[in-house]
Amino acid sequence: MIELAKALNEALKETSEAKEYFALKKAISENEKLQDLLSTIQKYQLLMQEALKSNQIDEYKSIKKTLEELKNEFINHPLISNYISSKQELYEVLNQVVEILSVD
Protein backbone atom coordinates (compact mmCIF):
# COMPACT_ATOMS: atom_id res chain seq x y z
CA MET A 1 0.00 0.00 0.00
CA ILE A 2 2.84 2.40 0.86
CA GLU A 3 4.46 1.73 -2.52
CA LEU A 4 1.18 2.55 -4.28
CA ALA A 5 0.91 5.81 -2.32
CA LYS A 6 4.48 6.73 -3.30
CA ALA A 7 3.74 5.92 -6.93
CA LEU A 8 0.61 8.08 -6.82
CA ASN A 9 2.61 10.89 -5.25
CA GLU A 10 5.20 10.72 -8.04
CA ALA A 11 2.48 10.56 -10.71
CA LEU A 12 0.79 13.64 -9.26
CA LYS A 13 4.08 15.53 -9.24
CA GLU A 14 4.40 14.83 -12.97
CA THR A 15 1.06 16.44 -13.85
CA SER A 16 1.19 19.74 -15.70
CA GLU A 17 -0.81 21.34 -12.88
CA ALA A 18 1.72 20.31 -10.23
CA LYS A 19 4.71 21.31 -12.35
CA GLU A 20 3.23 24.76 -12.99
CA TYR A 21 2.30 25.20 -9.32
CA PHE A 22 5.79 24.33 -8.05
CA ALA A 23 7.48 26.43 -10.75
CA LEU A 24 5.39 29.47 -9.79
CA LYS A 25 5.99 28.86 -6.09
CA LYS A 26 9.74 28.82 -6.73
CA ALA A 27 9.57 31.92 -8.93
CA ILE A 28 7.72 33.80 -6.19
CA SER A 29 10.25 32.80 -3.54
CA GLU A 30 13.08 33.96 -5.80
CA ASN A 31 11.44 37.23 -6.84
CA GLU A 32 13.16 39.95 -4.86
CA LYS A 33 10.47 42.56 -5.50
CA LEU A 34 7.71 40.27 -4.22
CA GLN A 35 9.72 39.24 -1.18
CA ASP A 36 10.42 42.89 -0.35
CA LEU A 37 6.75 43.71 -0.83
CA LEU A 38 5.73 40.86 1.45
CA SER A 39 8.19 42.04 4.08
CA THR A 40 6.80 45.57 3.84
CA ILE A 41 3.25 44.26 4.21
CA GLN A 42 4.26 42.41 7.37
CA LYS A 43 5.88 45.56 8.78
CA TYR A 44 2.76 47.61 8.09
CA GLN A 45 0.60 44.96 9.76
CA LEU A 46 2.70 45.32 12.91
CA LEU A 47 2.56 49.12 12.71
CA MET A 48 -1.21 48.97 12.35
CA GLN A 49 -1.50 46.74 15.43
CA GLU A 50 0.73 49.07 17.43
CA ALA A 51 -1.32 52.12 16.39
CA LEU A 52 -4.51 50.35 17.43
CA LYS A 53 -3.03 49.35 20.81
CA SER A 54 -1.92 52.95 21.37
CA ASN A 55 -5.38 54.19 20.42
CA GLN A 56 -3.92 56.27 17.58
CA ILE A 57 -6.97 55.98 15.34
CA ASP A 58 -5.88 58.46 12.65
CA GLU A 59 -2.49 56.74 12.38
CA TYR A 60 -4.26 53.36 12.28
CA LYS A 61 -6.51 54.49 9.41
CA SER A 62 -3.55 55.86 7.47
CA ILE A 63 -1.52 52.68 7.91
CA LYS A 64 -4.55 50.56 7.03
CA LYS A 65 -5.03 52.46 3.77
CA THR A 66 -1.37 51.99 2.85
CA LEU A 67 -1.55 48.33 3.81
CA GLU A 68 -4.57 47.77 1.56
CA GLU A 69 -2.70 49.37 -1.35
CA LEU A 70 0.33 47.15 -0.71
CA LYS A 71 -1.86 44.03 -0.51
CA ASN A 72 -3.57 44.94 -3.79
CA GLU A 73 -0.20 45.40 -5.44
CA PHE A 74 0.88 42.00 -4.13
CA ILE A 75 -2.30 40.15 -5.15
CA ASN A 76 -2.36 41.76 -8.60
CA HIS A 77 1.23 40.84 -9.40
CA PRO A 78 1.20 38.41 -12.36
CA LEU A 79 3.16 35.74 -10.50
CA ILE A 80 0.74 35.83 -7.58
CA SER A 81 -2.42 35.79 -9.69
CA ASN A 82 -1.02 32.93 -11.78
CA TYR A 83 0.00 31.10 -8.59
CA ILE A 84 -3.51 31.40 -7.15
CA SER A 85 -5.04 30.05 -10.37
CA SER A 86 -2.49 27.26 -10.55
CA LYS A 87 -3.10 26.33 -6.91
CA GLN A 88 -6.84 26.06 -7.58
CA GLU A 89 -6.23 23.84 -10.61
CA LEU A 90 -3.95 21.56 -8.60
CA TYR A 91 -6.53 21.32 -5.80
CA GLU A 92 -9.13 20.30 -8.37
CA VAL A 93 -6.86 17.47 -9.55
CA LEU A 94 -6.25 16.38 -5.96
CA ASN A 95 -9.98 16.47 -5.21
CA GLN A 96 -10.62 14.26 -8.23
CA VAL A 97 -8.06 11.77 -6.93
CA VAL A 98 -9.70 11.80 -3.50
CA GLU A 99 -13.12 11.22 -5.05
CA ILE A 100 -11.79 8.28 -7.09
CA LEU A 101 -10.10 6.77 -4.05
CA SER A 102 -13.20 7.27 -1.92
CA VAL A 103 -15.47 5.21 -4.15
CA ASP A 104 -16.50 1.98 -2.45
mmCIF file of C-alpha atoms in Angstrom:
data_model
loop_
_atom_site.group_PDB
_atom_site.id
_atom_site.type_symbol
_atom_site.label_atom_id
_atom_site.label_comp_id
_atom_site.label_asym_id
_atom_site.label_seq_id
_atom_site.Cartn_x
_atom_site.Cartn_y
_atom_site.Cartn_z
ATOM 1 C CA MET A 1 0.000 0.000 0.000
ATOM 2 C CA ILE A 2 2.845 2.400 0.858
ATOM 3 C CA GLU A 3 4.461 1.730 -2.523
ATOM 4 C CA LEU A 4 1.176 2.550 -4.277
ATOM 5 C CA ALA A 5 0.912 5.810 -2.323
ATOM 6 C CA LYS A 6 4.477 6.728 -3.295
ATOM 7 C CA ALA A 7 3.741 5.916 -6.934
ATOM 8 C CA LEU A 8 0.606 8.076 -6.818
ATOM 9 C CA ASN A 9 2.609 10.892 -5.252
ATOM 10 C CA GLU A 10 5.196 10.717 -8.044
ATOM 11 C CA ALA A 11 2.479 10.563 -10.711
ATOM 12 C CA LEU A 12 0.790 13.638 -9.256
ATOM 13 C CA LYS A 13 4.082 15.532 -9.241
ATOM 14 C CA GLU A 14 4.402 14.835 -12.970
ATOM 15 C CA THR A 15 1.058 16.439 -13.851
ATOM 16 C CA SER A 16 1.194 19.740 -15.696
ATOM 17 C CA GLU A 17 -0.810 21.344 -12.876
ATOM 18 C CA ALA A 18 1.720 20.310 -10.232
ATOM 19 C CA LYS A 19 4.710 21.312 -12.352
ATOM 20 C CA GLU A 20 3.232 24.757 -12.990
ATOM 21 C CA TYR A 21 2.305 25.204 -9.322
ATOM 22 C CA PHE A 22 5.787 24.333 -8.048
ATOM 23 C CA ALA A 23 7.475 26.429 -10.745
ATOM 24 C CA LEU A 24 5.392 29.466 -9.791
ATOM 25 C CA LYS A 25 5.988 28.862 -6.088
ATOM 26 C CA LYS A 26 9.736 28.824 -6.727
ATOM 27 C CA ALA A 27 9.570 31.919 -8.935
ATOM 28 C CA ILE A 28 7.720 33.799 -6.186
ATOM 29 C CA SER A 29 10.251 32.798 -3.537
ATOM 30 C CA GLU A 30 13.081 33.957 -5.799
ATOM 31 C CA ASN A 31 11.439 37.230 -6.844
ATOM 32 C CA GLU A 32 13.163 39.945 -4.855
ATOM 33 C CA LYS A 33 10.468 42.561 -5.495
ATOM 34 C CA LEU A 34 7.710 40.269 -4.224
ATOM 35 C CA GLN A 35 9.719 39.241 -1.179
ATOM 36 C CA ASP A 36 10.420 42.886 -0.352
ATOM 37 C CA LEU A 37 6.750 43.713 -0.829
ATOM 38 C CA LEU A 38 5.733 40.856 1.448
ATOM 39 C CA SER A 39 8.189 42.038 4.083
ATOM 40 C CA THR A 40 6.799 45.573 3.836
ATOM 41 C CA ILE A 41 3.248 44.256 4.214
ATOM 42 C CA GLN A 42 4.256 42.408 7.374
ATOM 43 C CA LYS A 43 5.880 45.559 8.785
ATOM 44 C CA TYR A 44 2.762 47.611 8.088
ATOM 45 C CA GLN A 45 0.604 44.956 9.755
ATOM 46 C CA LEU A 46 2.701 45.324 12.915
ATOM 47 C CA LEU A 47 2.562 49.117 12.711
ATOM 48 C CA MET A 48 -1.210 48.966 12.349
ATOM 49 C CA GLN A 49 -1.501 46.738 15.433
ATOM 50 C CA GLU A 50 0.727 49.067 17.430
ATOM 51 C CA ALA A 51 -1.316 52.117 16.392
ATOM 52 C CA LEU A 52 -4.507 50.352 17.433
ATOM 53 C CA LYS A 53 -3.029 49.352 20.807
ATOM 54 C CA SER A 54 -1.920 52.945 21.367
ATOM 55 C CA ASN A 55 -5.382 54.194 20.421
ATOM 56 C CA GLN A 56 -3.919 56.266 17.576
ATOM 57 C CA ILE A 57 -6.967 55.984 15.344
ATOM 58 C CA ASP A 58 -5.879 58.460 12.653
ATOM 59 C CA GLU A 59 -2.490 56.742 12.380
ATOM 60 C CA TYR A 60 -4.259 53.358 12.284
ATOM 61 C CA LYS A 61 -6.506 54.493 9.408
ATOM 62 C CA SER A 62 -3.547 55.865 7.471
ATOM 63 C CA ILE A 63 -1.516 52.679 7.908
ATOM 64 C CA LYS A 64 -4.547 50.560 7.035
ATOM 65 C CA LYS A 65 -5.032 52.462 3.767
ATOM 66 C CA THR A 66 -1.371 51.992 2.847
ATOM 67 C CA LEU A 67 -1.554 48.331 3.811
ATOM 68 C CA GLU A 68 -4.575 47.770 1.558
ATOM 69 C CA GLU A 69 -2.700 49.368 -1.353
ATOM 70 C CA LEU A 70 0.328 47.151 -0.713
ATOM 71 C CA LYS A 71 -1.856 44.032 -0.514
ATOM 72 C CA ASN A 72 -3.565 44.939 -3.790
ATOM 73 C CA GLU A 73 -0.196 45.403 -5.435
ATOM 74 C CA PHE A 74 0.882 41.998 -4.135
ATOM 75 C CA ILE A 75 -2.299 40.151 -5.148
ATOM 76 C CA ASN A 76 -2.363 41.757 -8.601
ATOM 77 C CA HIS A 77 1.233 40.842 -9.403
ATOM 78 C CA PRO A 78 1.196 38.411 -12.364
ATOM 79 C CA LEU A 79 3.161 35.736 -10.498
ATOM 80 C CA ILE A 80 0.743 35.828 -7.579
ATOM 81 C CA SER A 81 -2.417 35.795 -9.686
ATOM 82 C CA ASN A 82 -1.019 32.926 -11.778
ATOM 83 C CA TYR A 83 -0.003 31.101 -8.590
ATOM 84 C CA ILE A 84 -3.509 31.399 -7.151
ATOM 85 C CA SER A 85 -5.044 30.051 -10.366
ATOM 86 C CA SER A 86 -2.492 27.264 -10.546
ATOM 87 C CA LYS A 87 -3.098 26.335 -6.910
ATOM 88 C CA GLN A 88 -6.836 26.058 -7.576
ATOM 89 C CA GLU A 89 -6.225 23.837 -10.613
ATOM 90 C CA LEU A 90 -3.950 21.556 -8.596
ATOM 91 C CA TYR A 91 -6.527 21.316 -5.799
ATOM 92 C CA GLU A 92 -9.130 20.297 -8.370
ATOM 93 C CA VAL A 93 -6.863 17.466 -9.554
ATOM 94 C CA LEU A 94 -6.250 16.383 -5.961
ATOM 95 C CA ASN A 95 -9.975 16.466 -5.210
ATOM 96 C CA GLN A 96 -10.616 14.263 -8.232
ATOM 97 C CA VAL A 97 -8.064 11.769 -6.927
ATOM 98 C CA VAL A 98 -9.696 11.804 -3.498
ATOM 99 C CA GLU A 99 -13.123 11.219 -5.055
ATOM 100 C CA ILE A 100 -11.795 8.282 -7.091
ATOM 101 C CA LEU A 101 -10.100 6.769 -4.050
ATOM 102 C CA SER A 102 -13.199 7.273 -1.915
ATOM 103 C CA VAL A 103 -15.469 5.207 -4.152
ATOM 104 C CA ASP A 104 -16.503 1.981 -2.447
#
